Short mmCIF file of C-alpha atoms in Angstrom, two decimals:
data_model
loop_
_atom_site.label_atom_id
_atom_site.label_comp_id
_atom_site.label_asym_id
_atom_site.label_seq_id
_atom_site.Cartn_x
_atom_site.Cartn_y
_atom_site.Cartn_z
CA MET Y 19 115.60 81.23 39.64
CA THR Y 20 113.92 82.46 42.86
CA LEU Y 21 114.62 81.14 46.27
CA ALA Y 22 110.90 79.79 46.47
CA GLU Y 23 111.72 77.61 43.34
CA ILE Y 24 115.00 76.40 44.72
CA LEU Y 25 113.22 75.55 48.08
CA ALA Y 26 110.75 73.51 46.06
CA ILE Y 27 113.29 71.75 43.80
CA LEU Y 28 115.60 70.79 46.80
CA GLU Y 29 112.63 69.83 49.08
CA GLY Y 30 114.42 72.33 51.26
CA GLN Y 31 113.91 74.04 54.46
CA LEU Y 32 114.63 77.65 55.54
CA VAL Y 33 117.32 78.04 58.22
CA SER Y 34 117.45 81.88 58.53
CA THR Y 35 114.28 83.60 59.73
CA VAL Y 36 114.29 86.72 57.55
CA ASN Y 37 114.09 85.72 53.95
CA ASP Y 38 112.95 87.17 50.71
CA LEU Y 39 111.81 84.12 48.82
CA GLY Y 40 111.33 86.23 45.69
CA MET Y 41 115.14 86.86 45.68
CA ASP Y 42 116.67 85.90 42.32
CA VAL Y 43 119.80 84.08 41.85
CA GLU Y 44 121.65 83.81 38.43
CA TYR Y 45 124.20 81.23 38.97
CA GLY Y 46 124.82 78.27 41.09
CA CYS Y 47 128.22 76.97 42.56
CA GLY Y 48 128.80 73.75 44.59
CA ALA Y 49 131.90 73.91 46.65
CA ASP Y 50 133.50 72.87 50.00
CA LEU Y 51 136.59 74.92 49.25
CA MET Y 52 136.08 78.59 50.09
CA SER Y 53 139.10 79.67 47.99
CA ASP Y 54 137.31 78.21 44.97
CA VAL Y 55 134.21 80.20 45.85
CA LEU Y 56 136.18 83.38 46.11
CA ALA Y 57 137.94 82.72 42.85
CA PHE Y 58 135.47 81.24 40.55
CA THR Y 59 131.99 82.73 41.36
CA HIS Y 60 130.17 85.97 40.21
CA ALA Y 61 128.04 88.37 42.20
CA GLY Y 62 124.40 87.02 42.41
CA THR Y 63 125.53 83.29 42.72
CA LEU Y 64 123.78 80.62 44.87
CA LEU Y 65 126.43 78.78 46.89
CA LEU Y 66 125.78 75.07 47.70
CA THR Y 67 128.11 73.64 50.28
CA GLY Y 68 128.60 70.98 53.13
CA LEU Y 69 130.50 73.35 55.30
CA VAL Y 70 128.56 75.07 58.09
CA ASN Y 71 131.11 77.25 59.94
CA PRO Y 72 130.79 81.19 60.04
CA GLN Y 73 133.53 81.65 57.40
CA VAL Y 74 131.30 80.41 54.83
CA VAL Y 75 128.95 83.37 55.30
CA ARG Y 76 132.04 85.57 55.38
CA THR Y 77 133.14 84.14 52.04
CA ALA Y 78 129.65 84.70 50.64
CA GLU Y 79 129.71 88.44 51.91
CA MET Y 80 133.04 89.04 50.15
CA ALA Y 81 132.15 87.27 46.94
CA GLY Y 82 128.77 88.80 46.69
CA ILE Y 83 127.02 85.40 47.13
CA LYS Y 84 123.24 85.88 47.44
CA ALA Y 85 122.20 82.82 49.27
CA ILE Y 86 123.58 79.51 50.73
CA VAL Y 87 122.21 76.09 50.64
CA PHE Y 88 123.59 73.56 53.10
CA VAL Y 89 123.56 70.01 51.67
CA ARG Y 90 123.40 66.52 53.22
CA GLY Y 91 121.00 67.57 55.87
CA LYS Y 92 123.43 69.76 57.62
CA ILE Y 93 122.16 72.57 59.92
CA PRO Y 94 124.61 75.42 60.73
CA PRO Y 95 125.58 76.45 64.24
CA PRO Y 96 123.83 79.57 65.73
CA GLU Y 97 126.97 81.74 65.17
CA THR Y 98 126.76 81.01 61.52
CA VAL Y 99 122.98 81.77 61.33
CA ALA Y 100 123.66 84.96 63.36
CA LEU Y 101 126.26 86.36 60.85
CA ALA Y 102 124.07 85.56 57.91
CA GLN Y 103 121.08 87.35 59.49
CA GLU Y 104 123.38 90.40 60.07
CA MET Y 105 124.59 90.18 56.49
CA GLY Y 106 121.06 89.64 54.92
CA ILE Y 107 122.17 86.30 53.44
CA PRO Y 108 119.21 83.83 53.40
CA LEU Y 109 120.24 80.18 54.49
CA LEU Y 110 118.51 76.99 53.10
CA ALA Y 111 119.05 73.33 54.04
CA THR Y 112 118.44 70.17 51.88
CA ARG Y 113 118.68 66.34 52.61
CA PHE Y 114 120.17 65.94 49.12
CA THR Y 115 123.92 65.38 48.61
CA LEU Y 116 125.89 68.24 46.99
CA TYR Y 117 125.97 66.28 43.66
CA GLU Y 118 122.20 65.71 43.61
CA SER Y 119 121.35 69.31 44.81
CA CYS Y 120 123.48 70.77 42.00
CA GLY Y 121 122.06 68.34 39.34
CA ARG Y 122 118.50 69.05 40.31
CA LEU Y 123 119.14 72.93 40.01
CA TYR Y 124 121.24 72.63 36.80
CA ALA Y 125 118.55 70.43 35.21
CA ARG Y 126 116.05 73.18 35.97
CA GLY Y 127 118.08 75.77 34.34
CA LEU Y 128 120.32 77.39 36.90
CA GLN Y 129 123.52 78.38 35.22
CA SER Y 130 127.02 77.39 36.16
CA CYS Y 131 129.59 80.00 37.00
CA GLY Y 132 131.64 79.34 33.96
CA LEU Y 133 133.74 76.88 31.98
CA PHE Y 134 137.44 76.64 32.60
CA ASP Y 135 140.33 75.65 30.35
CA LEU Y 136 142.45 72.69 31.62
CA ALA Y 137 145.13 74.18 33.78
CA HIS Y 138 148.65 73.46 32.78
CA LYS Y 139 151.66 73.67 35.09
CA SER Y 140 152.76 77.03 33.73
CA SER Y 141 149.27 78.72 34.15
CA PRO Y 142 149.22 81.22 36.87
CA GLY Y 143 146.04 80.05 38.43
CA GLY Y 144 143.47 82.41 40.22
CA CYS Y 145 140.41 84.26 39.35
CA ALA Y 146 138.01 83.02 36.71
CA GLU Y 147 139.40 85.38 34.07
CA ALA Y 148 142.93 84.15 34.53
CA HIS Y 149 141.76 80.75 33.92
CA GLY Y 150 140.04 81.81 30.72
CA ALA Y 151 136.58 81.25 31.94
CA ARG Y 152 133.90 81.76 29.54
CA SER Y 153 131.73 83.99 31.67
CA LYS Y 154 128.42 85.78 31.14
CA THR Y 155 129.69 89.26 29.94
CA MET S 14 136.31 112.90 41.12
CA THR S 15 135.02 110.72 43.99
CA LEU S 16 136.61 107.32 44.83
CA GLY S 17 136.14 105.18 41.68
CA GLN S 18 132.97 105.60 39.59
CA GLN S 19 129.67 106.80 41.01
CA GLU S 20 127.52 104.64 38.80
CA ALA S 21 125.35 101.74 39.76
CA VAL S 22 124.26 103.67 42.75
CA GLU S 23 120.83 101.99 42.50
CA GLU S 24 122.39 98.56 42.39
CA GLN S 25 124.19 99.18 45.56
CA ARG S 26 121.07 100.61 47.27
CA SER S 27 119.18 97.45 46.72
CA SER S 28 121.84 95.25 48.43
CA ARG S 29 121.71 97.09 51.66
CA LEU S 30 118.03 97.25 52.76
CA PRO S 31 117.96 96.96 56.46
CA THR S 32 116.08 93.57 56.60
CA ASN S 33 117.69 91.74 59.38
CA LEU S 34 116.12 90.53 62.52
CA THR S 35 118.98 91.60 64.85
CA LYS S 36 118.40 95.28 63.78
CA VAL S 37 114.73 94.87 64.83
CA GLN S 38 115.73 93.26 68.10
CA GLU S 39 118.20 96.11 68.58
CA LEU S 40 115.49 98.73 68.02
CA VAL S 41 112.79 97.43 70.39
CA TYR S 42 115.32 97.82 73.25
CA GLU S 43 116.24 101.31 71.90
CA LEU S 44 113.04 102.87 71.22
CA LYS S 45 110.93 104.04 74.16
CA VAL S 46 107.08 103.67 74.50
CA GLU S 47 106.61 107.43 74.26
CA GLN S 48 108.45 107.50 70.84
CA VAL S 49 105.69 105.46 69.14
CA MET S 50 102.55 105.80 71.19
CA THR S 51 99.45 108.00 70.10
CA ARG S 52 99.50 111.05 72.21
CA ASP S 53 95.96 112.31 71.16
CA VAL S 54 94.00 109.81 73.52
CA ILE S 55 90.27 109.45 73.02
CA THR S 56 88.68 109.03 76.37
CA CYS S 57 85.21 108.72 77.75
CA SER S 58 83.43 109.54 80.92
CA PRO S 59 82.20 106.79 83.48
CA ASP S 60 78.75 108.25 83.30
CA ALA S 61 78.20 107.83 79.58
CA THR S 62 76.07 104.90 78.38
CA MET S 63 77.34 101.86 76.39
CA ALA S 64 75.33 103.17 73.35
CA GLU S 65 77.28 106.31 73.63
CA LEU S 66 80.50 104.30 73.77
CA LYS S 67 79.48 102.50 70.60
CA GLU S 68 79.38 105.85 68.84
CA VAL S 69 82.74 106.96 70.14
CA LEU S 70 84.43 103.84 69.02
CA ARG S 71 82.64 103.87 65.60
CA VAL S 72 83.47 107.56 64.85
CA ASN S 73 87.03 107.40 66.05
CA HIS S 74 87.89 103.97 64.50
CA VAL S 75 89.25 102.64 67.62
CA SER S 76 88.48 99.42 69.67
CA GLY S 77 88.92 100.68 73.29
CA VAL S 78 89.48 103.74 75.27
CA PRO S 79 90.49 104.88 78.81
CA VAL S 80 87.76 105.87 81.19
CA VAL S 81 88.59 109.15 82.71
CA GLU S 82 87.00 110.94 85.73
CA ASN S 83 88.35 114.31 87.06
CA GLY S 84 91.56 113.86 85.18
CA GLN S 85 92.28 110.51 86.64
CA MET S 86 92.08 107.22 84.67
CA ILE S 87 89.90 104.87 86.43
CA GLY S 88 89.51 101.99 83.96
CA MET S 89 89.53 100.77 80.41
CA ILE S 90 86.51 100.02 78.26
CA SER S 91 86.69 98.13 74.99
CA VAL S 92 84.59 96.70 72.08
CA GLU S 93 84.59 93.33 73.87
CA ASN S 94 82.82 94.92 76.84
CA LEU S 95 80.40 96.68 74.55
CA ILE S 96 79.51 93.33 72.72
CA ARG S 97 78.81 91.53 76.00
CA ALA S 98 76.69 94.40 77.15
CA LEU S 99 74.70 94.50 73.81
CA GLU S 100 74.15 90.80 73.95
CA GLN S 101 72.50 91.20 77.39
CA GLY S 102 70.50 94.18 76.14
CA GLU S 103 72.17 96.54 78.41
CA SER S 104 72.92 99.41 75.82
CA GLN S 105 71.80 101.93 78.40
CA ALA S 106 74.15 100.53 81.28
CA ARG S 107 76.76 103.01 82.47
CA ILE S 108 80.30 102.53 81.40
CA ARG S 109 81.43 102.79 85.11
CA ASP S 110 79.61 99.27 85.74
CA LYS S 111 81.02 97.61 82.57
CA MET S 112 84.61 98.85 82.31
CA THR S 113 87.68 96.85 83.43
CA ARG S 114 88.76 98.50 86.64
CA ARG S 115 92.30 96.79 87.27
CA VAL S 116 94.06 98.43 84.36
CA GLN S 117 97.38 97.30 83.24
CA ALA S 118 99.24 100.40 82.01
CA VAL S 119 102.70 100.79 80.51
CA ARG S 120 105.22 103.39 81.33
CA ALA S 121 106.13 106.05 78.83
CA ASP S 122 109.81 105.70 79.41
CA ASP S 123 109.64 101.87 79.18
CA THR S 124 111.22 100.22 76.05
CA LEU S 125 109.27 98.74 73.28
CA ALA S 126 110.50 95.40 74.38
CA GLY S 127 108.52 95.87 77.60
CA ALA S 128 105.42 96.78 75.66
CA VAL S 129 105.86 93.85 73.35
CA ALA S 130 106.05 91.52 76.49
CA LEU S 131 102.82 92.94 77.74
CA PHE S 132 100.96 92.39 74.58
CA ALA S 133 102.25 88.71 74.48
CA ARG S 134 101.18 88.18 78.21
CA PHE S 135 97.78 90.01 78.56
CA LYS S 136 96.38 89.66 75.06
CA TYR S 137 94.88 93.14 75.32
CA GLY S 138 94.47 95.20 72.10
CA ARG S 139 95.94 98.40 73.64
CA PHE S 140 97.49 99.57 76.75
CA PRO S 141 97.21 103.16 78.34
CA VAL S 142 100.59 104.89 78.66
CA VAL S 143 101.31 106.67 81.96
CA ASP S 144 104.05 108.86 83.12
CA ALA S 145 106.09 108.55 86.36
CA GLU S 146 103.25 110.14 88.29
CA GLY S 147 100.66 107.80 86.91
CA GLN S 148 99.18 110.50 84.69
CA LEU S 149 97.67 109.27 81.31
CA VAL S 150 99.94 110.62 78.62
CA GLY S 151 99.01 108.31 75.62
CA ILE S 152 97.90 104.93 74.40
CA ILE S 153 99.71 102.32 72.54
CA THR S 154 98.56 99.53 70.10
CA GLN S 155 100.60 96.80 68.23
CA GLY S 156 100.04 98.87 65.13
CA ASP S 157 101.87 101.75 66.85
CA ILE S 158 104.71 99.53 67.57
CA VAL S 159 105.05 98.37 63.89
CA ARG S 160 104.62 101.89 62.55
CA GLY S 161 107.28 103.18 65.03
CA LEU S 162 109.87 100.53 63.88
CA LEU S 163 109.15 101.20 60.29
CA ARG S 164 109.71 104.94 60.70
CA GLN S 165 112.88 104.25 62.63
CA PHE S 166 114.29 102.00 59.92
CA GLU S 167 113.49 104.81 57.30
CA THR S 168 115.50 107.26 59.46
CA LEU S 169 118.27 104.74 59.71
CA TRP S 170 118.24 104.27 55.93
CA HIS S 171 118.31 108.02 55.52
CA SER S 172 121.23 108.51 57.90
CA GLU S 173 123.26 105.84 56.02
CA GLU S 174 122.35 107.80 52.80
CA ILE S 175 123.78 110.84 54.26
CA ARG S 176 126.87 108.97 55.73
CA ARG S 177 127.40 107.60 52.33
CA TYR S 178 127.09 111.01 50.58
CA ARG S 179 129.56 112.62 53.06
CA ALA S 180 132.13 109.83 52.68
CA SER S 181 131.90 109.69 48.87
CA HIS S 182 132.72 113.44 48.73
CA ILE S 183 135.54 113.36 51.14
CA PHE S 184 138.13 113.65 48.40
CA GLU S 185 136.49 116.70 46.89
CA ASP S 186 135.80 118.36 50.09
CA ILE S 187 139.11 118.36 51.47
CA GLU S 188 141.67 120.26 49.51
CA SER S 189 145.26 119.15 49.22
CA GLU S 190 147.91 118.30 46.78
CA GLN S 191 147.14 114.69 47.51
CA THR S 192 144.62 113.28 49.90
CA THR S 193 145.10 109.71 51.24
CA LEU S 194 142.71 108.15 53.69
CA ILE S 195 144.28 105.42 55.91
CA LEU S 196 142.36 102.84 57.59
CA ARG S 197 143.80 100.29 59.94
CA TYR S 198 142.42 96.89 61.13
CA ARG S 199 143.88 94.42 63.70
CA VAL S 200 143.66 90.75 62.80
CA GLN S 201 143.74 88.17 65.67
CA PRO S 202 145.47 84.81 65.17
CA ARG S 203 143.23 81.64 64.82
CA ASP S 204 140.09 83.37 65.47
CA PHE S 205 137.64 81.61 63.18
CA VAL S 206 134.49 83.04 64.59
CA ARG S 207 135.41 86.88 64.33
CA GLY S 208 137.90 86.26 61.41
CA GLY S 209 136.90 88.34 58.30
CA GLU S 210 135.64 91.16 60.23
CA ALA S 211 138.51 93.44 58.95
CA SER S 212 137.74 92.65 55.37
CA SER S 213 133.98 93.14 56.05
CA LYS S 214 134.80 96.57 57.39
CA VAL S 215 137.05 97.43 54.40
CA LYS S 216 134.26 96.32 52.13
CA ARG S 217 131.73 98.61 53.87
CA ALA S 218 134.06 101.65 53.90
CA LEU S 219 134.68 101.24 50.17
CA ASP S 220 131.05 101.11 49.55
CA ARG S 221 130.41 104.36 51.64
CA LEU S 222 133.43 105.97 49.72
CA GLY S 223 131.49 105.31 46.49
CA ALA S 224 133.71 102.78 44.82
CA HIS S 225 132.35 100.66 41.92
CA PRO S 226 130.63 97.50 42.98
CA HIS S 227 133.04 95.34 40.72
CA THR S 228 136.01 97.07 42.36
CA ILE S 229 134.73 96.53 45.73
CA ARG S 230 134.17 92.90 45.06
CA ARG S 231 137.74 92.20 43.90
CA ILE S 232 139.28 94.22 46.86
CA ALA S 233 137.09 92.34 49.23
CA VAL S 234 137.96 88.88 47.89
CA ALA S 235 141.70 89.74 48.04
CA THR S 236 141.64 91.46 51.47
CA TYR S 237 139.76 88.34 52.86
CA GLU S 238 142.35 85.89 51.50
CA ALA S 239 145.05 87.99 52.98
CA GLU S 240 143.19 88.28 56.23
CA THR S 241 142.66 84.50 56.43
CA ASN S 242 146.33 83.99 55.77
CA ILE S 243 147.17 86.18 58.75
CA MET S 244 144.55 84.41 60.79
CA ILE S 245 145.74 80.79 59.88
CA HIS S 246 149.53 81.20 59.65
CA THR S 247 150.77 83.91 61.93
CA GLU S 248 150.74 85.33 65.37
CA GLY S 249 148.38 88.27 64.32
CA GLY S 250 148.85 91.24 62.13
CA GLU S 251 147.19 94.30 60.53
CA ILE S 252 145.32 95.15 57.42
CA ILE S 253 146.17 98.71 56.32
CA VAL S 254 144.11 100.53 53.58
CA GLU S 255 145.51 103.51 51.77
CA ALA S 256 142.58 105.05 49.78
CA ARG S 257 143.29 107.69 47.04
CA PRO S 258 140.84 108.78 44.39
CA GLU S 259 142.92 106.89 41.69
CA GLN S 260 144.21 103.96 43.63
CA ILE S 261 143.62 101.80 46.71
CA LYS S 262 146.64 100.10 48.39
CA ILE S 263 146.15 97.42 50.83
CA ILE S 264 148.94 96.22 53.04
CA ALA S 265 148.73 92.99 55.15
CA VAL S 266 151.53 92.72 57.57
CA ASP S 267 152.09 90.21 60.20
CA GLU S 268 154.41 89.46 63.31
CA GLY S 269 155.70 86.22 62.06
CA PRO S 270 156.78 83.47 61.63
CA GLY S 271 157.66 84.56 58.18
CA ILE S 272 157.73 82.40 54.85
CA PRO S 273 160.98 80.56 54.09
CA ASP S 274 160.51 80.28 50.30
CA VAL S 275 158.32 83.00 48.96
CA GLU S 276 158.47 81.71 45.35
CA GLN S 277 157.19 78.31 46.45
CA ALA S 278 154.48 79.92 48.65
CA MET S 279 153.16 81.63 45.46
CA GLN S 280 152.66 78.31 43.60
CA PRO S 281 149.00 77.43 43.17
CA GLY S 282 148.29 74.49 45.45
CA PHE S 283 151.26 74.94 47.68
CA SER S 284 149.98 74.97 51.36
CA THR S 285 151.37 74.35 54.81
CA ALA S 286 147.83 74.64 56.47
CA PRO S 287 147.08 71.98 58.99
CA ASP S 288 144.16 69.52 58.59
CA TRP S 289 141.84 71.52 60.91
CA ILE S 290 142.08 74.56 58.72
CA ARG S 291 141.39 72.36 55.66
CA GLU S 292 138.38 71.03 57.28
CA LEU S 293 137.01 74.56 57.46
CA GLY S 294 137.30 74.87 53.78
CA PHE S 295 140.54 76.79 53.68
CA GLY S 296 144.20 76.08 53.13
CA ALA S 297 144.14 74.70 49.66
CA GLY S 298 147.02 76.76 48.59
CA MET S 299 144.96 79.02 46.24
CA GLY S 300 144.94 82.22 48.41
CA LEU S 301 148.02 84.00 46.94
CA SER S 302 147.20 83.11 43.35
CA ASN S 303 143.55 84.42 43.97
CA ILE S 304 145.06 87.58 45.28
CA ARG S 305 147.34 87.99 42.35
CA ALA S 306 144.40 87.64 40.04
CA CYS S 307 142.24 90.13 41.79
CA THR S 308 144.97 92.82 42.15
CA ASP S 309 146.41 95.05 39.59
CA SER S 310 149.88 94.47 41.17
CA MET S 311 151.11 92.69 44.28
CA SER S 312 154.35 92.29 46.22
CA LEU S 313 155.13 89.81 48.96
CA THR S 314 158.33 90.18 51.07
CA SER S 315 159.08 87.93 54.08
CA THR S 316 161.70 87.49 56.70
CA VAL S 317 161.80 84.38 58.65
CA GLY S 318 161.35 85.24 62.26
CA VAL S 319 160.25 88.65 61.76
CA GLY S 320 157.02 88.64 59.53
CA THR S 321 155.48 88.96 56.05
CA ARG S 322 154.35 92.15 54.27
CA LEU S 323 151.82 91.76 51.38
CA GLU S 324 151.09 94.89 49.26
CA MET S 325 148.12 94.88 46.97
CA ILE S 326 147.58 97.56 44.60
CA PHE S 327 143.99 98.42 42.83
CA ASP S 328 143.98 100.76 40.12
CA LEU S 329 140.69 102.87 40.03
CA THR S 330 141.27 104.66 36.92
CA LYS S 331 140.64 101.73 34.75
CA GLY S 332 137.05 101.13 36.15
CA GLY S 333 135.07 97.96 36.30
CA ALA S 334 136.43 94.56 37.14
#
């Protein structure tokens, strides 16, 4: 799904000034917990979040997240935008909640990052593979 | 063998095109007008007619030229002046009588930023470029600026390619029984604006060394978790990378306070992070288990009052994720 389509589906607005609207994302992930983003996403994922601090961009950089959507009408501070520009990660904003934003994109065919087995007390936790995620490859 | 696999070079290439605005801003302050201007300036004599000017503009595909007399620039004449003259039936008028006399010039040693500001302020299509003595040495249009920036981007891209090539061959080029490259990065406590810079630099270094993107990703994620731990919980520390062709070892050490119960700290969900850290999206107690899942092996030792040492090993001989 391209950024242009995502922008239309979420009735969104661009926050960063240099963007490739033809950029394609394969998966979507909605999270306000950065460790979950680091653990459960794949390279090429779109991140939807309510957090706006610069560490969201750092997390995206490390996890290979392609673009970020800020939900609930939140606009990130200048230091977050500056870091995203430097890293070449487009930033979008939408008025919808995290729940509705994810729902809209999922309904239009943007895949989830995987399916997880129920964690039991003995399970070690961690990366998608360790939780038995059914991922794409 | 270079560091990790050499495949997916194309994949890496596509992800680091220099497309960010800050780089353009940097370049307009770095590049000088003389580096992008057109040196072969087409000029005309003040005694030529407007009809002759029309031919000069048409043949050379330009929209304005400096007017030069006895080697000195005395004015500028443009297609706007020409249209006005033609409207009034003055095609035989002398350029001398129709030119703009108060010429705004730009210095050859000015930055592009200075030229961009002039274009914004005066709305002219071109500016003559003069040297320190006021001699005409070139002409600059907005097209020249765009072309100059693009050329510079291409050069930068090539030099990154060369840097990458050199770095990725370091293990072949230097002969020894065993070559290890050691990189060290300082991590400041509670610096949430600059936090993550060490991991970012580690990631870029591994990319230049030619490691496989999947390997880079898991090393980047684990290193970032370790760096945020140092940032959140300690009085500062260091990330040390020991790169060998077959293995990367990353050591995260800090200067305290140390972990009283390491086994408890390793439990998923166990956290001592304060609320303000949780509000930033961290401190859920998943860091160490994430690290364990990304590494091929890890060890954590800690002494209360002294500090903690986390060693992470990534095996490069297995390839892929």
